[in-house]
Coordinates of C-alpha atoms and ligand atoms in Angstrom, one line a residue:
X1 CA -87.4 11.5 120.5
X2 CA -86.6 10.7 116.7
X3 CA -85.6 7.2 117.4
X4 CA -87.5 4.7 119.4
X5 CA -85.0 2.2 121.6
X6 CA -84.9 -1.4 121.0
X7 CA -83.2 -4.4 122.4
X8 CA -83.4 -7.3 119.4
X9 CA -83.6 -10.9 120.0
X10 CA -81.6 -12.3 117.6
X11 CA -80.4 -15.7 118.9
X12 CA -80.6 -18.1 116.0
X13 CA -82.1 -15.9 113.5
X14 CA -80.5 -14.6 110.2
X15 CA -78.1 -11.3 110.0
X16 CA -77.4 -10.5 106.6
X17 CA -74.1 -8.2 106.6
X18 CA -73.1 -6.5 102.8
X19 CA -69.6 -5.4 102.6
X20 CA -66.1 -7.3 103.6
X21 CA -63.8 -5.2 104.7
X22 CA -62.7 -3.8 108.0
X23 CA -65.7 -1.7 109.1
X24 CA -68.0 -4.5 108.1
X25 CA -66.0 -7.0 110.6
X26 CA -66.8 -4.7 113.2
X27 CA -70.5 -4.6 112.6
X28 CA -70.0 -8.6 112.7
X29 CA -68.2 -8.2 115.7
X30 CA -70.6 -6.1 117.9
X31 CA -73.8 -8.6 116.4
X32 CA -72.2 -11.9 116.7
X33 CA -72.0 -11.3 120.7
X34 CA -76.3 -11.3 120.3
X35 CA -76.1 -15.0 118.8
X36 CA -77.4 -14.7 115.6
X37 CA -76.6 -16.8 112.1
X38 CA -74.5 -14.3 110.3
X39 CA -74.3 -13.8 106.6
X40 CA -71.7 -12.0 104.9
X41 CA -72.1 -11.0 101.5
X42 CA -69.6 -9.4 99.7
X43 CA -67.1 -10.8 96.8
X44 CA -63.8 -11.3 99.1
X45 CA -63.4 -11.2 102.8
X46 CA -60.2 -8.7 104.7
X47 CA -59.1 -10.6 107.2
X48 CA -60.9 -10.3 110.5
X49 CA -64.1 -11.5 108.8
X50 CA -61.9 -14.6 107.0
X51 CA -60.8 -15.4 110.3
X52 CA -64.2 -15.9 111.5
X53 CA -65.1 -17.6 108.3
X54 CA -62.5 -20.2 109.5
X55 CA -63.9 -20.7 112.7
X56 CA -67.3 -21.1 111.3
X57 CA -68.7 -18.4 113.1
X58 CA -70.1 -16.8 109.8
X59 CA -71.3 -17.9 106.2
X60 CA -70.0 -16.4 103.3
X61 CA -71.6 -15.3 100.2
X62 CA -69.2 -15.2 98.1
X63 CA -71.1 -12.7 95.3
X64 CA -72.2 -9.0 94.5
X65 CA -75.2 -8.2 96.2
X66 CA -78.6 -9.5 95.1
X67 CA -81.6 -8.7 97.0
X68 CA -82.8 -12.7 97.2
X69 CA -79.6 -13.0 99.8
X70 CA -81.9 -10.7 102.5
X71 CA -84.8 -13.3 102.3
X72 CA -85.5 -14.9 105.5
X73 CA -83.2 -12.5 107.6
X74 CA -84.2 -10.5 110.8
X75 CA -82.0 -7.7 110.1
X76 CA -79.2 -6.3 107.5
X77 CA -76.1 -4.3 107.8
X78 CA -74.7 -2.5 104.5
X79 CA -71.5 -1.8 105.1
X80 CA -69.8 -1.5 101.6
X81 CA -67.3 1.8 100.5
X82 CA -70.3 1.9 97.8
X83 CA -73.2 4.3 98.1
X84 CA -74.7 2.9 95.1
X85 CA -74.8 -1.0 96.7
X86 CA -75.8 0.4 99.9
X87 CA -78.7 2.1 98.5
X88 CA -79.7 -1.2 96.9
X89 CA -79.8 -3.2 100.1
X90 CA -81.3 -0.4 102.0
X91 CA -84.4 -0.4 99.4
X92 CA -84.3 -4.6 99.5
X93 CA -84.3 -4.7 103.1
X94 CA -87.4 -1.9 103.1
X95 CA -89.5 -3.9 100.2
X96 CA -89.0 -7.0 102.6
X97 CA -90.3 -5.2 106.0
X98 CA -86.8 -6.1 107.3
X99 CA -85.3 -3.1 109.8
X100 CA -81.5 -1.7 108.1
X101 CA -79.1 -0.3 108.8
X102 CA -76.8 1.5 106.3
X103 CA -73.2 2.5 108.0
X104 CA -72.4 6.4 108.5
X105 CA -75.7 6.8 106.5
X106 CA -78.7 7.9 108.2
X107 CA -80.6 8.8 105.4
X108 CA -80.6 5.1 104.5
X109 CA -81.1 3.4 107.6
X110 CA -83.9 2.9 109.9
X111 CA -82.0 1.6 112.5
X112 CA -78.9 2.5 114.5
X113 CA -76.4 0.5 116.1
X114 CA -76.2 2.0 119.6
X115 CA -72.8 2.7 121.1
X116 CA -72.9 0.3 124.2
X117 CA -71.6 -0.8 127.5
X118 CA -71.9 -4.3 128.2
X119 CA -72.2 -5.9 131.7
X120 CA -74.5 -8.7 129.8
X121 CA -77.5 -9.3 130.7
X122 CA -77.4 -5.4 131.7
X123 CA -76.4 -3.3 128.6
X124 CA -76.8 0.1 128.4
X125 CA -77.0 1.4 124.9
X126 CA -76.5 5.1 124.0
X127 CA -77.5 6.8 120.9
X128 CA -77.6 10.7 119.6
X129 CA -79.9 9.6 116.6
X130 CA -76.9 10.0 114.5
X131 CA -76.0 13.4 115.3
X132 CA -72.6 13.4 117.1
X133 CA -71.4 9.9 117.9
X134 CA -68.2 11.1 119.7
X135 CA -70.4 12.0 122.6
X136 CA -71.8 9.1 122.8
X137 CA -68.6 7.3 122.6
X138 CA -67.6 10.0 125.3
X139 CA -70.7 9.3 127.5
X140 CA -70.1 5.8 127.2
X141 CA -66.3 5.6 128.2
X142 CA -67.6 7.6 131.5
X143 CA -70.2 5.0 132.0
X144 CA -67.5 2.1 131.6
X145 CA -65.5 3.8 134.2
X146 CA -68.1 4.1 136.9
X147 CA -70.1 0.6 135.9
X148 CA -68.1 -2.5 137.1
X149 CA -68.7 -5.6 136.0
X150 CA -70.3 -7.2 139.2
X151 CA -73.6 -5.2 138.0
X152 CA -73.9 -8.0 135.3
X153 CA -73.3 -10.6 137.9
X154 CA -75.8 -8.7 140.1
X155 CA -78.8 -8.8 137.7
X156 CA -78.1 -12.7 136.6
X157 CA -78.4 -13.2 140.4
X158 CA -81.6 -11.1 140.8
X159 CA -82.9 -13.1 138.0
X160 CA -82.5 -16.4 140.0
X161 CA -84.0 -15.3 142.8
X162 CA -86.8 -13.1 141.5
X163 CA -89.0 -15.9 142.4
X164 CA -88.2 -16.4 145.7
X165 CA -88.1 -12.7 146.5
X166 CA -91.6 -12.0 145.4
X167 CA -93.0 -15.1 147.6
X168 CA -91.0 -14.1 151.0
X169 CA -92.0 -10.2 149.9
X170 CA -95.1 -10.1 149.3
X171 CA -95.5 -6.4 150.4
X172 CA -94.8 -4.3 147.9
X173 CA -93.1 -1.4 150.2
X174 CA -91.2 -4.4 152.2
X175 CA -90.2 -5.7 148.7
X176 CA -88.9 -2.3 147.8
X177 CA -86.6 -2.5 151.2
X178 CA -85.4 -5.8 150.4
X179 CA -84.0 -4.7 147.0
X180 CA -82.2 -1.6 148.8
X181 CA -80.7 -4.1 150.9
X182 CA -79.6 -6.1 148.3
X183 CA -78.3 -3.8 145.9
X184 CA -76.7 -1.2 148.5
X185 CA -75.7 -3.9 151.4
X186 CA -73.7 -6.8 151.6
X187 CA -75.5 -9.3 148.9
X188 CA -73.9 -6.4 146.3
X189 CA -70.4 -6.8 148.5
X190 CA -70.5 -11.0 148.0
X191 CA -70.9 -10.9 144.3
X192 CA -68.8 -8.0 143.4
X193 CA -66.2 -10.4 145.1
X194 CA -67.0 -13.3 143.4
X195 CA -68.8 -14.9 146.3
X196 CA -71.9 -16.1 144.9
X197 CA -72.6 -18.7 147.7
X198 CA -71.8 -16.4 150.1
X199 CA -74.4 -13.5 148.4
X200 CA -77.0 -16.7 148.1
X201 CA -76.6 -17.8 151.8
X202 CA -77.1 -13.7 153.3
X203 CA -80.4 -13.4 150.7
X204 CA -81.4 -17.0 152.3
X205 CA -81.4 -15.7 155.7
X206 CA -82.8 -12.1 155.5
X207 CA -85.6 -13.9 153.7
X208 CA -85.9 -16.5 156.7
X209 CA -85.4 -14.2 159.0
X210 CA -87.5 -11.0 158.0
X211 CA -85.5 -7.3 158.8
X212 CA -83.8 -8.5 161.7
X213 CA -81.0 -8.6 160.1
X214 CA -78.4 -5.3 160.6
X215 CA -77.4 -2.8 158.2
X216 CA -74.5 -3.6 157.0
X217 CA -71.9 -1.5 156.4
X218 CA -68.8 -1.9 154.9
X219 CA -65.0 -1.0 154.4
X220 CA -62.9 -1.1 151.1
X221 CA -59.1 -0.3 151.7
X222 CA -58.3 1.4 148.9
X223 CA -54.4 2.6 147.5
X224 CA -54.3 6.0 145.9
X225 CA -51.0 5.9 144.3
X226 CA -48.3 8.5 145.0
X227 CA -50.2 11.8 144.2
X228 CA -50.9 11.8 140.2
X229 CA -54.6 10.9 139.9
X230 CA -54.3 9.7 137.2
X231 CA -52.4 6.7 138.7
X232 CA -55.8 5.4 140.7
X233 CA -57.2 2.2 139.5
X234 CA -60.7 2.2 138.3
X235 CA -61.1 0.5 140.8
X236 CA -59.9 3.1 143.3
X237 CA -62.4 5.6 141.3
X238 CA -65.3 3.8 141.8
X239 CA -65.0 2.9 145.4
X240 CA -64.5 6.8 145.6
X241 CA -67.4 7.3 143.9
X242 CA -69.6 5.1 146.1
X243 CA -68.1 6.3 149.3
X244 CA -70.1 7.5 152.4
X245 CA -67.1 8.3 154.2
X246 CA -63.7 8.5 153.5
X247 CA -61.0 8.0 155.9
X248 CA -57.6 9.5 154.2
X249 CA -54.0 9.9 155.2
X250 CA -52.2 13.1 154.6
X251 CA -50.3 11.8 152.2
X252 CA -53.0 11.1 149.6
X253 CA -53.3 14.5 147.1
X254 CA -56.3 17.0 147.3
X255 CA -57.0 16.0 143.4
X256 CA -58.1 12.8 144.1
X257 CA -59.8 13.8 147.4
X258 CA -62.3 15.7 144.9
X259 CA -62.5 12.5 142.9
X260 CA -64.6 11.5 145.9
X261 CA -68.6 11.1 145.9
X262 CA -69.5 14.7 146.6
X263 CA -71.9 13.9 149.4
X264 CA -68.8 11.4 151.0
X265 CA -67.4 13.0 154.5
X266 CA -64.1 13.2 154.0
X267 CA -62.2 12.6 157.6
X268 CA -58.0 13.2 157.7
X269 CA -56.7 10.3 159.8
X270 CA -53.3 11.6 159.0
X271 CA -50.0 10.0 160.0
X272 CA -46.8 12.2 159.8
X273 CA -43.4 10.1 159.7
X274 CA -42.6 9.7 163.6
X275 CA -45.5 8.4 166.2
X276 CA -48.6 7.6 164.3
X277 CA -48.6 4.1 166.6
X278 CA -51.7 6.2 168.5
X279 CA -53.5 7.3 165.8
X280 CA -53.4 3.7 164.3
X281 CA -55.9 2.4 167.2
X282 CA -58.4 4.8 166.8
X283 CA -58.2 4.5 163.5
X284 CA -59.3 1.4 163.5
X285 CA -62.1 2.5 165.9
X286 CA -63.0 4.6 163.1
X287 CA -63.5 2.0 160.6
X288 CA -65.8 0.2 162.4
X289 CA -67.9 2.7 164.0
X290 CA -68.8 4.3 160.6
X291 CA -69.6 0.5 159.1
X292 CA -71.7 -0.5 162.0
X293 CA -74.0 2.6 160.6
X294 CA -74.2 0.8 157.9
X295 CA -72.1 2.9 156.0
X296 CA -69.5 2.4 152.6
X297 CA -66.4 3.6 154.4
X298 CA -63.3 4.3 152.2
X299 CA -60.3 3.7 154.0
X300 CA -57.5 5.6 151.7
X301 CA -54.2 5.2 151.7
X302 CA -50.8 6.9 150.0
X303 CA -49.0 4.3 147.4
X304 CA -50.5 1.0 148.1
X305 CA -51.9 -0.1 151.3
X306 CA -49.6 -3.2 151.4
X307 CA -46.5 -1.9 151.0
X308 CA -45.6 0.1 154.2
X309 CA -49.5 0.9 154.6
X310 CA -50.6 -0.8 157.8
X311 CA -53.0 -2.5 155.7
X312 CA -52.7 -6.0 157.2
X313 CA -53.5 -4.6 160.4
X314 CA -56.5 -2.7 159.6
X315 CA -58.0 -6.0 157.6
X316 CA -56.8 -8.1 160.3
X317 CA -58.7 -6.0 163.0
X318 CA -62.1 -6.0 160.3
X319 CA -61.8 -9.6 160.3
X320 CA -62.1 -10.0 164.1
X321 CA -65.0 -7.8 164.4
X322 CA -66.9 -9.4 161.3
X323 CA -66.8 -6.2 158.9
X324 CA -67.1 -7.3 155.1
X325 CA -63.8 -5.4 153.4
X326 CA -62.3 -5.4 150.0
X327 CA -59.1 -4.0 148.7
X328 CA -58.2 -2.2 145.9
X329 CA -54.0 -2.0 145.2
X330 CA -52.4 1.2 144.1
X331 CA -49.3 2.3 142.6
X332 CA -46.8 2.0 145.4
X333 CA -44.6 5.1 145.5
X334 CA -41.5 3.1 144.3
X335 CA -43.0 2.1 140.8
X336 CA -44.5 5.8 140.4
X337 CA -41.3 7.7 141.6
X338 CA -39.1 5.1 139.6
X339 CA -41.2 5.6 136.1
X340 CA -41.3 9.7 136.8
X341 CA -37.7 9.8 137.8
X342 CA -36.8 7.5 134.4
X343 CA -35.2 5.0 136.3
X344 CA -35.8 1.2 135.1
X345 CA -35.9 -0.8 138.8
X346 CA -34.4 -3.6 137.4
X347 CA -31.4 -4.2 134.2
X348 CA -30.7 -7.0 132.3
X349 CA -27.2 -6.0 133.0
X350 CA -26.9 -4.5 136.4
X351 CA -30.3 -4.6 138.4
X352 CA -31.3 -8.3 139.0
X353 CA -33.4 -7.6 141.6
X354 CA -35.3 -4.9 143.8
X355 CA -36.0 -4.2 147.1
X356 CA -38.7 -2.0 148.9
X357 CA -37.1 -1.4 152.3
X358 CA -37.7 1.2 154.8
X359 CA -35.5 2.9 157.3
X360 CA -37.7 5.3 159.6
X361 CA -36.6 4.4 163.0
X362 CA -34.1 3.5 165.0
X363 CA -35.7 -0.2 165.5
X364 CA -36.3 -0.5 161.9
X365 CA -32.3 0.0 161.1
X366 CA -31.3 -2.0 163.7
X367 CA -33.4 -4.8 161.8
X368 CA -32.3 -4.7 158.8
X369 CA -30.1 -7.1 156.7
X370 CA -27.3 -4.9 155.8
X371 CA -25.2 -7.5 154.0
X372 CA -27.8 -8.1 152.0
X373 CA -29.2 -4.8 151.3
X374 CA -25.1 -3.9 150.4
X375 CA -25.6 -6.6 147.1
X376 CA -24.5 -4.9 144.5
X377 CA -26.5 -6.2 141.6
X378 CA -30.0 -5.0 143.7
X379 CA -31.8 -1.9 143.4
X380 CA -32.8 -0.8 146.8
X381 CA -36.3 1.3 147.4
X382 CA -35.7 3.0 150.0
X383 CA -39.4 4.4 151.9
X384 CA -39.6 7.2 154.8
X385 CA -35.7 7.0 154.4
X386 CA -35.1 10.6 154.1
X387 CA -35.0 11.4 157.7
X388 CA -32.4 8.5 159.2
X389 CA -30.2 8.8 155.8
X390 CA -26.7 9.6 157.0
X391 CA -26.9 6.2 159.0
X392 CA -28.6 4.3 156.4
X393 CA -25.5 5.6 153.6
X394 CA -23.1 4.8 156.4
X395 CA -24.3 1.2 156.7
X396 CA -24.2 0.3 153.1
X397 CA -21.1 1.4 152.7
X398 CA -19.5 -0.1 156.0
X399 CA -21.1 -3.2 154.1
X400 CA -18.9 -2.6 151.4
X401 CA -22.1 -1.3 148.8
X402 CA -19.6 1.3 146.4
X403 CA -19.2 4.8 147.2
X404 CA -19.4 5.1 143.8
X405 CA -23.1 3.8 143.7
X406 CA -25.5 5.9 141.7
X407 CA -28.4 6.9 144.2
X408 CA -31.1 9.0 143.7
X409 CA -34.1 11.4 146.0
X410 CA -37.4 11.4 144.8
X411 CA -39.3 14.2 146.5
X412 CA -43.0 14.5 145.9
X413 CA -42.9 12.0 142.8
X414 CA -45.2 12.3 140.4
X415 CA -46.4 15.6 141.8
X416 CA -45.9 19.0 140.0
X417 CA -43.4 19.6 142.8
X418 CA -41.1 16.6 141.8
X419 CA -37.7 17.0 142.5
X420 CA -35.4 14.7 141.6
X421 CA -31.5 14.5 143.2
X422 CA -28.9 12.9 141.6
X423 CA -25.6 11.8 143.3
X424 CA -24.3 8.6 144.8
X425 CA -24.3 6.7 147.6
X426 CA -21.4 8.5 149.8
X427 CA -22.3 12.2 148.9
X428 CA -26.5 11.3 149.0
X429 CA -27.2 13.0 152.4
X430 CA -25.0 15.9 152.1
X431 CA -27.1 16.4 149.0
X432 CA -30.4 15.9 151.1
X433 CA -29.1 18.1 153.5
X434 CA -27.9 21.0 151.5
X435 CA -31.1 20.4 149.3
X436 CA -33.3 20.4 152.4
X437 CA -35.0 17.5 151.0
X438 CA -38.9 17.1 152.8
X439 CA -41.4 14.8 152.7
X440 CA -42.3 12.3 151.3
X441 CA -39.1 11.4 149.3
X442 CA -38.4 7.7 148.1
X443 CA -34.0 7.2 148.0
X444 CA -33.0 4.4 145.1
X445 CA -29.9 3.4 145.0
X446 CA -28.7 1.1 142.7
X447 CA -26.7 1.4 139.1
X448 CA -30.2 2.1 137.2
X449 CA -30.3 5.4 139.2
X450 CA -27.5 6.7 136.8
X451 CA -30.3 6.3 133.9
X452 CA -32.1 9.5 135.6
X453 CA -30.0 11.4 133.5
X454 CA -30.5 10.5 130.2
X455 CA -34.5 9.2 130.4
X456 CA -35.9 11.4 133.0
X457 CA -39.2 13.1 131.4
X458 CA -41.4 14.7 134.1
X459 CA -41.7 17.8 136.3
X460 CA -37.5 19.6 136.3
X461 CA -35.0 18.2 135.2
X462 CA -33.1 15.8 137.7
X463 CA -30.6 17.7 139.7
X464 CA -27.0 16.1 139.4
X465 CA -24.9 16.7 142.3
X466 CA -21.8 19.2 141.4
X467 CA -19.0 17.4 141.2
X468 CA -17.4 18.7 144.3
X469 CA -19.4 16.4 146.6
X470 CA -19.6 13.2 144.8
X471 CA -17.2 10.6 143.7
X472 CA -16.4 9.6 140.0
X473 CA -19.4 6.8 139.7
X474 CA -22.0 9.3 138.4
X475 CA -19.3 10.9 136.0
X476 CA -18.9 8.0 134.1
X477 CA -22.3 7.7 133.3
Ligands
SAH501 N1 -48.1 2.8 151.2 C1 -47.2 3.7 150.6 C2 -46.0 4.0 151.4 C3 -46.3 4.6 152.8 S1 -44.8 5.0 153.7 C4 -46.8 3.3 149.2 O1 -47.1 2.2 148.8 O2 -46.3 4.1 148.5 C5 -44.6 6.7 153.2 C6 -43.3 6.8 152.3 O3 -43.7 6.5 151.0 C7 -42.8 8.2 152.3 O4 -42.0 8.4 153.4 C8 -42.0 8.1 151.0 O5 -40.8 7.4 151.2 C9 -42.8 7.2 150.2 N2 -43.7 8.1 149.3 C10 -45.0 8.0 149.2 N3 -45.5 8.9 148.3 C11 -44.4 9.5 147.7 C12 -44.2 10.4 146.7 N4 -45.3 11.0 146.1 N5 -43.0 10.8 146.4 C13 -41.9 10.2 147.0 N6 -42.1 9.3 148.0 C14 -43.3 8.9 148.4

């Protein structure tokens, strides 16, 4: 190791930075979050360090650089364009004992500036001693993604209670299981919600109350978006990546199944379109079987698992048996289909409003509002539509929504299979049909589908209905 790690404390003491431009106001940035009294020495300020000027946040020395400026300081930064100057601060700072560091040169400096992720008062700083900061930039943008901020929260917490813990724990080993519990059970789930009274209540008790206390597990409902991974929340990812089992519908893609912890059990609770009402039940069953092992269960869904997801029900029926549960929201198949399709779901000019419907069943037709859904200023979002679409068409029209109206299929958005159909409302399910159009497909219909057209950018091109079987609406686009 060429470089030994350090964390400074620099709260109130003096940081003398040399230079004034733009790479210099970074340096500032990165040691102004550590609280010291910053200097900046250089002849005229660019304007990120003039703007802290003008909030007082740093003092400027408005001269070249003498080595009498260093006196009194903790540590320096050069940071000038000039090799010559930054030579001469390096050697100032060295005759005064006072560590430096010299940017992009390591031959001048004895210290780095780390490339760091902060979850303050956790930081983790990463260094390559200079060699190759890209991989540490690299390493660290991984570390970002699978570090959420709740650890910060998490280690201010154990700081407060440190005290208390080592009193009701005096054990070593039992002290040992205590932290497990915290950090893997549900004083971790209460703070990465924001519930510090709740987290401070649980550690309260199990320290009353000894081991007694259950293991518990948890659930966190999670929306995988439409197929792309690349569509997951961070979130999503790191729930995945903390998962002891996950509990997936078919819908959600094999690429982001392997995005899952690798020792996670991966379970298919799948639902096809038509009588899933069975599977829900023991679904839930699932849920809470695998969290009263004490278990992170993941509970996956397609799109987002509010929007045609069930999710109220399965949250509902956690609530009633006392399972903790957290939800992470995902791209709901409208948004994704509409952006990969390159249709805008509203329009200044024609698209006021949008609706996410859904048109599966019988029952479900029967329910719906067909007067309103015939508006003709809406963009309708049409979910698990594909199936019933000769009646759904029917009753727009019958409504008196255009024959004319530009209506689109998206099958498999975002997927390397996309497929996008192009027609309007009166020829859309003889295109279905004579497209064989499968699942899952989202139907828009709306003016803005026209714009498929023109701004469509992923997977095929969109495949505009001959003119034989539709009307004049698309023509004129
Ligand atoms: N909760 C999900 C919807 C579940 S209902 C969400 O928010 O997206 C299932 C329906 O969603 C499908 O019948 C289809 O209409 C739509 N859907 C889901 N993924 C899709 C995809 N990749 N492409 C097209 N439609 C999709």
């Amino acid at each position: 190791m060429r470089y030994l790690p350090l964390f400074l404390d620099l709260a109130g003491r003096r940081v003398v930075v040399v230079g004034g431009g733009v790479i210099a106001g970074r340096k500032v940035d990165l040691v102004h979050a550590a609280g010291p009294r910053i200097a900046v020495v250089a002849p005229a300020l660019a304007p990120p360090l003039g703007a802290r000027l003008a909030r007082g946040e740093v003092e400027h020395v408005a001269a070249a650089f003498e080595p009498a400026y260093l006196d009194g300081a903790a540590f320096v930064i050069a940071a000038t364009d000039d090799r010559e100057v930054n030579a001469a601060v390096a050697a100032a700072a060295r005759a005064r004992g006072i560590p430096v560091n010299v940017v992009d040169d390591l031959e001048l400096s004895d210290a780095i500036l780390p490339a760091i992720v902060d979850r303050s008062p956790l930081v983790v700083a990463i260094s390559t001693a200079g060699t190759a900061p890209v991989l540490a930039r690299f390493l660290r943008e991984r570390i970002e993604t699978v570090v959420d901020g709740a650890i910060g929260r998490l280690a201010t917490f154990l700081a407060r209670w440190r005290g208390r813990i080592k009193a009701g724990a005096t054990d070593l080993r039992e002290r040992r299981r205590l932290y497990d519990w915290i950090l893997h059970g549900p004083v971790a789930q209460r703070l990465r919600v924001h519930d510090e009274a709740g987290a401070a209540a649980l550690l309260e008790q199990r320290l009353r109350e000894g081991a007694a206390a259950e293991p518990a597990g948890r659930v966190t409902l999670v929306g995988a978006g439409p197929g792309d991974p690349g569509l997951l929340t961070l979130n999503a990812l790191r729930a995945l990546q903390a998962a002891d089992v996950v509990l997936h519908d078919r819908l959600v893609s094999p690429e982001i199944l392997a995005l899952a912890r690798r020792e996670a059990e991966l379970v298919e609770v799948g639902k096809s379109a038509s009588g899933h009402s069975v599977a829900q039940a023991r679904i839930h069953e699932l849920m809470v079987e695998h969290a009263a092992r004490g278990l992170h269960v993941v509970r996956l869904k397609g799109g987002d698992p509010f929007i045609f997801g069930r999710g109220g029900e399965e949250l509902q029926y956690l609530r009633e048996r006392g399972v903790p549960y957290e939800v992470v929201p995902g791209v709901t198949a409208a948004l994704a289909c509409a952006a990969y399709a390159g249709i805008p779901l509203t329009h200044r000019e024609h698209a006021r409003s949008v609706r996410f419907v859904t048109a599966h069943c019988r029952e479900s037709i029967d329910a719906v509002d067909w007067r309103g859904l015939a508006r003709s200023d809406e963009t309708l979002a049409v979910y698990m539509g594909a199936g019933t679409l000769p009646r759904l068409a029917a009753e727009l029209l019958r409504h008196g929504r255009a024959a004319s109206t530009p209506a689109a299929i998206i099958e498999n958005g975002t997927r390397a299979q996309q497929r996008v159909l192009l027609g309007d409302l009166a020829a859309l399910p003889a295109i279905a049909e004579a497209e064989r159009v499968g699942s899952p497909a989202l139907i828009i219909v709306g003016e803005v589908a026209r714009h498929a057209a023109a701004l469509g950018w992923f997977g095929a091109p969109p495949m505009v209905a001959p003119a034989a079987i539709i009307g004049q609406g698309l023509r004129a686009a």
